[in-house]
Amino acid sequence: MLILSALPARSHPPPAAIRDKHEESSPGTLVAFELQGFEWYRLQPDNMELVDKVFRVPFLIAVALAIAFGGGILSAIWALQASAGFGAIRLGVWHAFPEAQTASADPYARSHRARAGRLLYGSAEGLVFTATEDPQGRRLNTGCTYRLHGRTPTARTWTLYAANAAGRPLPTPAALPSSFNARTVLRHQDGGFEILVSPEPQPGNWLALPQTGSFSLVLTLLDTPAAGSSGLIGLDMPELERIGCDNG
C-alpha cells in the first residue's frame, strides 16, 4: 500500500522540510518523481506488511463471520426441510413419524410442523405414511405408471393422494380422480385393492398424475390401532411397483 504526497517543484519547500513534515506523522521513505514538468514526492511506508495487516485482518474477520452466520442459517433451514424429526419407522416403501404430532416430539419435528402449517393428528387419531421412492430406490415420477396393491392396516377409514415436495396435493384437474379413500376404492373379493397411479387413463382404480416431476404418495390411516401400537413394524402395508415410464 502506498501513501501519496505530491507537490509541484516550483512551490514546495526544500525536500528536507517535506521529509521532516511527513516524518512527524508517518514514518517512511520519501521518493521523488517527475510528472508533466513538476516534481512530486511519494511517502512509501517502511513496513508494508504492517500496513497490509491493518486492512487485511478486519476484512478476513468480516468474511469469516459472514460465512459462519450464513452457513449456520442455511444448515438449520436444510435440516428442517430434510427431516420431520427423529423416531421414523419404515415399512417397505412407506415411512412415518408416529411421535411427530405428540407432546414428546423432538425440536426438529416441532419446527417442521410449524413451518408446514399443518394440523397433525394426535397419537390416538391417525397416522400418516409417505412413499417417495419405489422398491428399487428410484424417486417417484409423474411420468411413470405405478401399481399399488394389497391391503391397509386396520383403520376406521383411510385416504390416499399424490403430493408435491411440500406435502400438498398435486394440481390435478377437477374432472380427474386425484385421491381415494376406504369407501371410493374398488376392491377384490378378498378385500384387497389395486390402484394404478399414472398420468394416462387406466382401467379400474386410477389415480391421475399431472406432469410435474417428482411426487410422493401420502396414505393417512384415521382412527387406527396402529397409531398407538408399539408393533408398527409388523403391519402389512400396500405394496408399490413401477410398471413403466414415458421415457422407457
XYZ file of N, CA and C in Angstrom, residues 98 122-127 152-157 220-235:
87
model
N -44.420 -41.416 13.962
C -45.541 -41.540 14.903
C -45.556 -40.489 16.002
N -53.400 -36.485 16.555
C -52.883 -36.992 17.810
C -52.541 -38.463 17.686
N -51.814 -38.978 18.686
C -51.351 -40.361 18.608
C -52.497 -41.356 18.544
N -53.681 -40.999 19.058
C -54.820 -41.915 19.032
C -55.771 -41.616 17.884
N -55.461 -40.631 17.056
C -56.379 -40.226 15.992
C -55.992 -40.765 14.622
N -54.738 -40.816 14.327
C -54.355 -41.265 13.000
C -52.858 -41.309 12.816
N -52.451 -41.792 11.655
C -51.036 -41.934 11.334
C -50.848 -41.711 9.840
N -54.598 -52.214 3.539
C -54.122 -51.247 4.519
C -54.284 -51.846 5.909
N -53.521 -51.367 6.887
C -53.749 -51.808 8.267
C -55.167 -51.456 8.719
N -55.616 -52.086 9.769
C -56.961 -51.842 10.289
C -57.134 -50.370 10.646
N -58.197 -49.767 10.129
C -58.493 -48.360 10.397
C -59.965 -48.114 10.111
N -60.531 -47.110 10.789
C -61.924 -46.772 10.512
C -62.066 -46.310 9.068
N -61.100 -45.553 8.600
C -61.065 -45.139 7.204
C -59.647 -44.721 6.861
N -53.022 -41.875 4.692
C -53.389 -41.484 6.050
C -54.377 -42.487 6.628
N -54.013 -43.094 7.738
C -54.892 -44.020 8.452
C -55.559 -43.267 9.591
N -56.882 -43.241 9.606
C -57.626 -42.495 10.616
C -58.280 -43.450 11.606
N -58.173 -43.074 12.875
C -58.745 -43.876 13.961
C -58.295 -45.324 13.832
N -56.996 -45.497 13.906
C -56.409 -46.822 13.719
C -55.661 -47.276 14.965
N -55.768 -48.533 15.342
C -54.982 -49.037 16.478
C -53.488 -48.935 16.240
N -53.079 -48.874 14.969
C -51.653 -48.807 14.654
C -51.012 -47.532 15.169
N -51.816 -46.456 15.304
C -51.251 -45.176 15.723
C -50.700 -45.234 17.136
N -51.312 -46.030 17.988
C -50.829 -46.114 19.357
C -50.181 -47.434 19.673
N -49.830 -48.189 18.648
C -49.268 -49.522 18.853
C -47.755 -49.478 18.816
N -47.162 -50.343 19.603
C -45.699 -50.466 19.584
C -45.248 -51.500 18.577
N -46.196 -52.180 17.952
C -45.853 -53.208 16.987
C -46.016 -52.748 15.562
N -45.624 -51.499 15.254
C -45.800 -50.935 13.920
C -44.999 -51.687 12.869
N -43.873 -52.246 13.255
C -43.013 -52.901 12.280
C -43.713 -54.107 11.656
N -44.664 -54.709 12.367
C -45.335 -55.886 11.850
C -46.559 -55.599 11.006
N -46.856 -54.348 10.727
C -48.045 -54.004 9.947
C -47.851 -54.363 8.475
